[in-house]
Amino acid sequence: MKWHSLSRLPVKYDVIWCRFPHRPALHVPADPPHPVVVRDIERNDALGEAIVSVTYGTSNFKPERAEIDLLLSYGLELHAAGLKLPTRFDLDDKYNLIPCLWTEEFFPNWRPCGHLDDNCIRRLENRLRWREEEAAKRAAKNAAE
């Protein structure tokens, strides 16, 4: 396993290509690479390693999920993110927020292709907040039953 340098770490909300793993083998990079949004980074400076938590992106565009996922379809936001095709970032964190090792195996190209613009970041945060509120409501309802 070959680790990328910590000096090359992306930043939160960068869009980068990742060999996003599939369940149940989250430790195994999958093909082909997909665009992902960087959501969090855990650095271990002593070891020179990092874990980059990312959200899966797909060209399987589903307009009906516009209220619960992050959809990028307009020219300027696609350009800022470095994407050519409309892309849906699936915000179901239970399945699609995955910590990946900052290695060549997961990130064949360490360079981000772009960054979410301010409007996309706002939409992302709003959808995540909505998802948390809905989960809390479901939990409260289930506890009351």
mmCIF file of C-alpha atoms in Angstrom:
data_model
loop_
_atom_site.group_PDB
_atom_site.id
_atom_site.type_symbol
_atom_site.label_atom_id
_atom_site.label_comp_id
_atom_site.label_asym_id
_atom_site.label_seq_id
_atom_site.Cartn_x
_atom_site.Cartn_y
_atom_site.Cartn_z
ATOM 1 C CA MET A 1 0.000 0.000 0.000
ATOM 2 C CA LYS A 2 1.455 3.332 -1.052
ATOM 3 C CA TRP A 3 0.364 6.363 0.964
ATOM 4 C CA HIS A 4 0.091 9.795 -0.630
ATOM 5 C CA SER A 5 1.968 12.603 1.058
ATOM 6 C CA LEU A 6 0.041 14.564 3.677
ATOM 7 C CA SER A 7 1.088 17.714 1.826
ATOM 8 C CA ARG A 8 -1.223 16.575 -0.995
ATOM 9 C CA LEU A 9 -4.348 16.101 1.120
ATOM 10 C CA PRO A 10 -7.529 17.519 -0.355
ATOM 11 C CA VAL A 11 -9.683 19.869 1.710
ATOM 12 C CA LYS A 12 -13.291 19.565 2.827
ATOM 13 C CA TYR A 13 -15.727 19.931 -0.111
ATOM 14 C CA ASP A 14 -13.109 19.100 -2.734
ATOM 15 C CA VAL A 15 -14.290 16.761 -5.487
ATOM 16 C CA ILE A 16 -11.803 13.996 -6.219
ATOM 17 C CA TRP A 17 -11.872 10.642 -7.994
ATOM 18 C CA CYS A 18 -11.895 7.624 -5.691
ATOM 19 C CA ARG A 19 -12.094 3.874 -6.118
ATOM 20 C CA PHE A 20 -15.056 3.946 -3.745
ATOM 21 C CA PRO A 21 -15.378 0.619 -1.896
ATOM 22 C CA HIS A 22 -18.573 -1.414 -1.748
ATOM 23 C CA ARG A 23 -20.075 -3.253 1.204
ATOM 24 C CA PRO A 24 -19.134 -5.481 2.854
ATOM 25 C CA ALA A 25 -15.461 -5.066 1.826
ATOM 26 C CA LEU A 26 -14.939 -1.399 2.729
ATOM 27 C CA HIS A 27 -11.181 -1.966 2.973
ATOM 28 C CA VAL A 28 -10.977 -2.977 -0.719
ATOM 29 C CA PRO A 29 -10.897 -0.234 -3.380
ATOM 30 C CA ALA A 30 -13.387 -0.854 -6.195
ATOM 31 C CA ASP A 31 -13.369 -0.063 -9.892
ATOM 32 C CA PRO A 32 -14.049 2.150 -11.655
ATOM 33 C CA PRO A 33 -13.193 5.378 -9.817
ATOM 34 C CA HIS A 34 -16.143 7.667 -9.036
ATOM 35 C CA PRO A 35 -16.270 11.347 -8.172
ATOM 36 C CA VAL A 36 -16.599 11.859 -4.434
ATOM 37 C CA VAL A 37 -16.974 14.876 -2.151
ATOM 38 C CA VAL A 38 -14.494 15.126 0.702
ATOM 39 C CA ARG A 39 -16.483 15.439 3.933
ATOM 40 C CA ASP A 40 -13.806 14.979 6.616
ATOM 41 C CA ILE A 41 -10.098 14.291 7.009
ATOM 42 C CA GLU A 42 -8.308 12.572 9.876
ATOM 43 C CA ARG A 43 -4.546 13.148 9.822
ATOM 44 C CA ASN A 44 -1.941 11.102 11.605
ATOM 45 C CA ASP A 45 1.121 13.280 11.223
ATOM 46 C CA ALA A 46 3.321 10.926 13.276
ATOM 47 C CA LEU A 47 2.740 8.122 10.774
ATOM 48 C CA GLY A 48 2.368 10.341 7.694
ATOM 49 C CA GLU A 49 -1.056 8.827 7.001
ATOM 50 C CA ALA A 50 -4.614 10.079 6.694
ATOM 51 C CA ILE A 51 -8.166 8.854 6.343
ATOM 52 C CA VAL A 52 -10.378 10.823 3.970
ATOM 53 C CA SER A 53 -14.134 10.411 4.498
ATOM 54 C CA VAL A 54 -15.987 10.829 1.235
ATOM 55 C CA THR A 55 -19.517 10.812 -0.162
ATOM 56 C CA TYR A 56 -20.198 8.759 -3.275
ATOM 57 C CA GLY A 57 -21.094 10.448 -6.538
ATOM 58 C CA THR A 58 -22.721 8.913 -9.594
ATOM 59 C CA SER A 59 -23.930 9.945 -13.027
ATOM 60 C CA ASN A 60 -27.081 7.931 -12.236
ATOM 61 C CA PHE A 61 -28.954 11.203 -12.005
ATOM 62 C CA LYS A 62 -32.310 11.013 -10.218
ATOM 63 C CA PRO A 63 -34.095 14.401 -10.250
ATOM 64 C CA GLU A 64 -36.738 13.033 -7.862
ATOM 65 C CA ARG A 65 -34.014 12.884 -5.156
ATOM 66 C CA ALA A 66 -33.239 16.613 -5.395
ATOM 67 C CA GLU A 67 -34.546 17.247 -1.878
ATOM 68 C CA ILE A 68 -32.467 14.522 -0.199
ATOM 69 C CA ASP A 69 -29.260 14.210 -2.252
ATOM 70 C CA LEU A 70 -26.888 16.795 -3.679
ATOM 71 C CA LEU A 71 -27.517 17.134 -7.415
ATOM 72 C CA LEU A 72 -25.090 19.054 -9.596
ATOM 73 C CA SER A 73 -26.517 19.790 -13.020
ATOM 74 C CA TYR A 74 -25.864 23.431 -13.888
ATOM 75 C CA GLY A 75 -22.866 24.501 -15.944
ATOM 76 C CA LEU A 76 -21.185 26.736 -13.363
ATOM 77 C CA GLU A 77 -21.491 24.289 -10.464
ATOM 78 C CA LEU A 78 -20.335 21.388 -12.650
ATOM 79 C CA HIS A 79 -17.388 23.470 -13.833
ATOM 80 C CA ALA A 80 -16.416 24.444 -10.254
ATOM 81 C CA ALA A 81 -16.595 20.776 -9.216
ATOM 82 C CA GLY A 82 -14.551 19.709 -12.241
ATOM 83 C CA LEU A 83 -17.305 17.471 -13.574
ATOM 84 C CA LYS A 84 -18.550 17.102 -17.135
ATOM 85 C CA LEU A 85 -21.821 15.223 -16.508
ATOM 86 C CA PRO A 86 -24.710 15.912 -14.140
ATOM 87 C CA THR A 87 -23.827 14.123 -10.917
ATOM 88 C CA ARG A 88 -25.756 12.997 -7.859
ATOM 89 C CA PHE A 89 -23.961 12.730 -4.529
ATOM 90 C CA ASP A 90 -25.903 10.230 -2.441
ATOM 91 C CA LEU A 91 -26.196 11.642 1.083
ATOM 92 C CA ASP A 92 -27.408 8.430 2.708
ATOM 93 C CA ASP A 93 -24.442 8.485 5.086
ATOM 94 C CA LYS A 94 -25.212 5.030 6.455
ATOM 95 C CA TYR A 95 -24.070 3.596 3.123
ATOM 96 C CA ASN A 96 -22.321 6.347 1.206
ATOM 97 C CA LEU A 97 -20.081 8.212 3.646
ATOM 98 C CA ILE A 98 -17.000 6.019 3.707
ATOM 99 C CA PRO A 99 -13.581 6.559 5.315
ATOM 100 C CA CYS A 100 -10.909 5.751 2.734
ATOM 101 C CA LEU A 101 -7.182 5.489 3.278
ATOM 102 C CA TRP A 102 -5.218 8.303 1.623
ATOM 103 C CA THR A 103 -3.435 5.842 -0.660
ATOM 104 C CA GLU A 104 -2.855 5.334 -4.361
ATOM 105 C CA GLU A 105 -5.126 2.301 -4.187
ATOM 106 C CA PHE A 106 -8.173 4.382 -3.191
ATOM 107 C CA PHE A 107 -7.160 7.660 -4.853
ATOM 108 C CA PRO A 108 -5.266 6.851 -8.060
ATOM 109 C CA ASN A 109 -4.898 10.568 -8.747
ATOM 110 C CA TRP A 110 -4.390 12.666 -5.634
ATOM 111 C CA ARG A 111 -5.313 15.928 -7.360
ATOM 112 C CA PRO A 112 -8.873 17.147 -6.749
ATOM 113 C CA CYS A 113 -10.733 17.844 -9.987
ATOM 114 C CA GLY A 114 -12.663 20.716 -8.387
ATOM 115 C CA HIS A 115 -14.419 22.075 -5.315
ATOM 116 C CA LEU A 116 -18.091 22.569 -4.463
ATOM 117 C CA ASP A 117 -19.153 26.188 -4.878
ATOM 118 C CA ASP A 118 -20.813 28.063 -1.985
ATOM 119 C CA ASN A 119 -24.326 27.289 -3.215
ATOM 120 C CA CYS A 120 -23.596 23.551 -3.426
ATOM 121 C CA ILE A 121 -22.037 23.576 0.056
ATOM 122 C CA ARG A 122 -25.135 25.304 1.450
ATOM 123 C CA ARG A 123 -27.427 22.758 -0.235
ATOM 124 C CA LEU A 124 -25.288 19.874 1.008
ATOM 125 C CA GLU A 125 -25.390 21.133 4.600
ATOM 126 C CA ASN A 126 -29.160 21.783 4.414
ATOM 127 C CA ARG A 127 -29.864 18.277 3.131
ATOM 128 C CA LEU A 128 -27.667 16.695 5.804
ATOM 129 C CA ARG A 129 -29.398 18.719 8.520
ATOM 130 C CA TRP A 130 -32.817 17.688 7.145
ATOM 131 C CA ARG A 131 -31.759 14.024 7.119
ATOM 132 C CA GLU A 132 -30.624 14.284 10.772
ATOM 133 C CA GLU A 133 -33.904 15.920 11.800
ATOM 134 C CA GLU A 134 -35.932 13.221 10.028
ATOM 135 C CA ALA A 135 -33.895 10.466 11.672
ATOM 136 C CA ALA A 136 -34.449 12.070 15.104
ATOM 137 C CA LYS A 137 -38.196 12.270 14.443
ATOM 138 C CA ARG A 138 -38.311 8.585 13.435
ATOM 139 C CA ALA A 139 -36.332 7.595 16.528
ATOM 140 C CA ALA A 140 -38.651 9.596 18.800
ATOM 141 C CA LYS A 141 -41.717 8.052 17.151
ATOM 142 C CA ASN A 142 -40.317 4.534 17.517
ATOM 143 C CA ALA A 143 -39.427 5.164 21.170
ATOM 144 C CA ALA A 144 -42.969 6.375 21.856
ATOM 145 C CA GLU A 145 -44.524 3.225 20.355
#
